[in-house]
Coordinates of C-alpha atoms in Angstrom, one line a residue:
X1 CA -25.1 53.7 82.5
X2 CA -23.3 50.1 82.6
X3 CA -20.6 50.3 85.7
X4 CA -17.6 49.3 83.9
X5 CA -18.2 52.9 81.5
X6 CA -16.6 55.7 81.8
X7 CA -15.0 59.2 80.2
X8 CA -11.9 60.7 79.6
X9 CA -10.2 62.4 77.1
X10 CA -7.7 61.3 74.1
X11 CA -4.4 59.9 74.9
X12 CA -1.3 62.2 72.9
X13 CA -3.3 64.9 72.1
X14 CA -3.5 67.7 75.0
X15 CA -6.6 70.4 74.9
X16 CA -5.2 74.0 74.6
X17 CA -6.8 76.7 76.5
X18 CA -6.7 80.6 76.8
X19 CA -8.9 83.2 78.9
X20 CA -8.1 87.1 79.6
X21 CA -9.2 89.9 81.6
X22 CA -7.8 92.8 83.0
X23 CA -4.3 91.9 81.3
X24 CA -4.5 88.7 83.4
X25 CA -3.8 86.1 80.6
X26 CA -4.6 82.5 81.7
X27 CA -3.0 79.2 79.7
X28 CA -4.6 75.8 80.4
X29 CA -4.1 72.6 79.4
X30 CA -6.0 69.4 79.6
X31 CA -4.0 65.8 79.4
X32 CA -5.0 62.5 79.6
X33 CA -3.0 60.4 82.8
X34 CA -3.0 57.6 84.3
X35 CA -2.0 57.7 87.5
X36 CA -1.8 60.8 90.7
X37 CA 2.4 60.3 89.9
X38 CA 1.8 61.1 85.9
X39 CA -0.5 63.6 86.3
X40 CA 2.4 65.8 89.2
X41 CA 4.7 64.8 86.6
X42 CA 3.3 67.1 83.9
X43 CA 2.3 70.0 86.6
X44 CA 6.4 69.7 87.2
X45 CA 6.8 70.1 83.8
X46 CA 4.7 73.6 83.4
X47 CA 6.4 74.7 86.9
X48 CA 9.1 74.6 85.1
X49 CA 8.6 75.5 81.4
X50 CA 6.5 78.8 83.1
X51 CA 8.6 79.2 85.7
X52 CA 7.7 83.3 84.8
X53 CA 3.6 82.8 85.9
X54 CA 3.0 83.7 89.0
X55 CA 0.4 80.7 89.3
X56 CA 0.2 77.4 87.8
X57 CA -3.3 76.0 89.3
X58 CA -4.7 72.6 88.3
X59 CA -7.1 70.0 89.0
X60 CA -7.2 66.3 88.5
X61 CA -9.3 62.8 89.2
X62 CA -7.4 59.4 88.3
X63 CA -9.0 56.6 88.6
X64 CA -12.3 54.6 86.6
X65 CA -14.8 55.3 89.5
X66 CA -12.4 59.1 90.1
X67 CA -12.3 58.0 93.3
X68 CA -8.6 60.2 93.2
X69 CA -8.4 63.6 93.3
X70 CA -6.5 67.1 93.9
X71 CA -8.1 70.9 93.7
X72 CA -4.5 73.3 93.7
X73 CA -4.7 76.8 94.0
X74 CA -1.2 77.3 94.1
X75 CA -1.6 80.7 95.8
X76 CA -4.3 82.1 94.8
X77 CA -7.2 82.9 97.2
X78 CA -8.2 79.5 98.5
X79 CA -10.7 77.4 96.3
X80 CA -10.7 80.1 93.2
X81 CA -8.6 78.2 91.2
X82 CA -8.2 74.1 91.6
X83 CA -12.0 74.7 92.5
X84 CA -13.4 75.7 89.5
X85 CA -11.1 73.8 87.5
X86 CA -12.2 70.5 88.5
X87 CA -15.4 71.3 88.7
X88 CA -15.7 71.6 84.8
X89 CA -13.5 67.9 85.0
X90 CA -16.8 67.4 87.1
X91 CA -19.4 68.8 84.7
X92 CA -18.3 66.6 81.8
X93 CA -18.2 63.5 83.5
X94 CA -14.1 62.8 83.1
X95 CA -12.0 61.1 84.6
X96 CA -7.9 60.1 84.5
X97 CA -7.9 64.0 83.6
X98 CA -5.4 66.5 84.3
X99 CA -6.1 70.7 84.4
X100 CA -3.2 72.3 84.4
X101 CA -3.6 76.5 84.2
X102 CA -1.1 79.1 84.2
X103 CA -1.8 82.8 84.8
X104 CA 0.1 85.7 84.2
X105 CA -0.7 88.3 86.7
X106 CA -2.0 91.7 84.7
X107 CA -1.5 93.6 87.1
X108 CA -4.8 94.1 87.9
X109 CA -6.4 92.3 90.8
X110 CA -9.3 90.5 89.5
X111 CA -11.0 89.4 93.4
X112 CA -12.3 85.9 94.0
X113 CA -15.7 85.9 91.7
X114 CA -13.3 86.9 88.7
X115 CA -10.8 84.5 89.6
X116 CA -13.2 81.7 89.6
X117 CA -14.8 82.9 86.4
X118 CA -11.6 82.8 84.5
X119 CA -9.9 79.7 85.9
X120 CA -13.3 78.0 85.3
X121 CA -13.4 79.5 81.6
X122 CA -9.9 78.3 80.7
X123 CA -10.3 75.1 82.1
X124 CA -13.6 75.1 79.9
X125 CA -11.9 76.0 77.1
X126 CA -8.7 73.8 77.3
X127 CA -11.9 70.8 77.5
X128 CA -13.6 72.0 75.0
X129 CA -10.8 71.4 72.8
X130 CA -10.2 67.8 73.8
X131 CA -11.7 64.4 71.9
X132 CA -13.8 62.8 74.9
X133 CA -13.6 58.7 74.3
X134 CA -15.4 56.2 76.6
X135 CA -14.2 53.3 78.1
X136 CA -14.5 50.2 79.4
X137 CA -12.8 48.8 82.4
X138 CA -11.3 45.4 82.0
X139 CA -10.8 42.4 83.3
X140 CA -8.4 39.7 82.3
X141 CA -9.2 36.4 83.0
X142 CA -6.7 33.0 82.6
X143 CA -8.3 29.7 81.4
X144 CA -6.7 26.0 81.3
X145 CA -8.5 23.6 78.6
X146 CA -6.8 20.5 76.8
X147 CA -6.5 20.8 73.1
X148 CA -9.3 18.8 71.8
X149 CA -11.5 21.9 73.5
X150 CA -9.8 24.4 71.6
X151 CA -12.8 25.2 68.5
X152 CA -14.9 25.8 71.5
X153 CA -12.9 28.1 73.5
X154 CA -12.6 30.1 70.4
X155 CA -16.3 30.3 69.3
X156 CA -17.2 31.5 72.6
X157 CA -13.8 34.1 72.4
X158 CA -15.3 34.6 68.7
X159 CA -19.4 35.8 70.3
X160 CA -18.1 37.2 73.1
X161 CA -15.5 39.3 71.1
X162 CA -13.0 39.0 73.0
X163 CA -8.7 40.0 73.3
X164 CA -6.4 37.6 73.9
X165 CA -3.4 39.2 75.5
X166 CA -1.7 35.5 75.5
X167 CA -1.7 32.3 75.0
X168 CA 0.2 29.0 74.8
X169 CA -1.4 26.4 72.8
X170 CA 0.1 22.3 73.7
X171 CA -1.5 19.5 75.4
X172 CA -2.5 21.6 77.4
X173 CA -3.2 25.3 76.5
X174 CA -3.5 28.0 78.2
X175 CA -5.1 31.1 77.4
X176 CA -5.4 35.1 78.8
X177 CA -8.3 37.1 77.8
X178 CA -9.3 40.7 78.7
X179 CA -13.1 40.8 79.0
X180 CA -15.2 43.8 79.8
X181 CA -16.1 44.0 83.7
X182 CA -19.6 43.3 83.2
X183 CA -19.0 40.4 80.9
X184 CA -17.0 38.5 83.3
X185 CA -19.3 36.4 84.5
X186 CA -20.9 35.1 81.9
X187 CA -17.7 34.2 80.1
X188 CA -16.9 32.1 83.3
X189 CA -19.9 30.4 83.2
X190 CA -20.0 29.5 79.5
X191 CA -15.8 28.2 80.2
X192 CA -16.9 26.3 83.2
X193 CA -19.5 24.4 81.5
X194 CA -17.5 23.8 78.3
X195 CA -15.2 21.3 81.3
X196 CA -18.3 18.9 81.0
X197 CA -18.9 18.6 77.3

């Protein structure tokens, strides 16, 4: 696998899941998030919306390498809620995702094993209702060149299928490109060769 790829769920669509056991109801919601702040803001909304629920447990993983993560049991016995939710995120190899599971208590205790299964299944159901997509980590490269080099620069951009973020074309031109991380060196090398042509 290329080191500039990661998997996440599509933005804007919310994956919804449901599980019930011994009259306890588990409502699960999977969201695409770009930061820890995004995730915590969404959790806060669910806590407000479902204020009458017993628990609002969640897990998130953020960053293209998934280094920032958290699993929260929100009052359930340790590791019975947040960890199984995070386990579903990880078994799908996802990042930039939050899964929140709301529990309405049904009056019968499920025990630690029952809770782990319930939170895992609710999270699984929410993620299974999401569209998973592969994304590339991109870097921005700024390059200055003289106007006569324009055709050669544009040829490289077309051949490497790059996105132009912005450009200023005058006697001296400057262009900002978005390039896949794994292609940065190739681009730098090709652009530096142009300078000597």
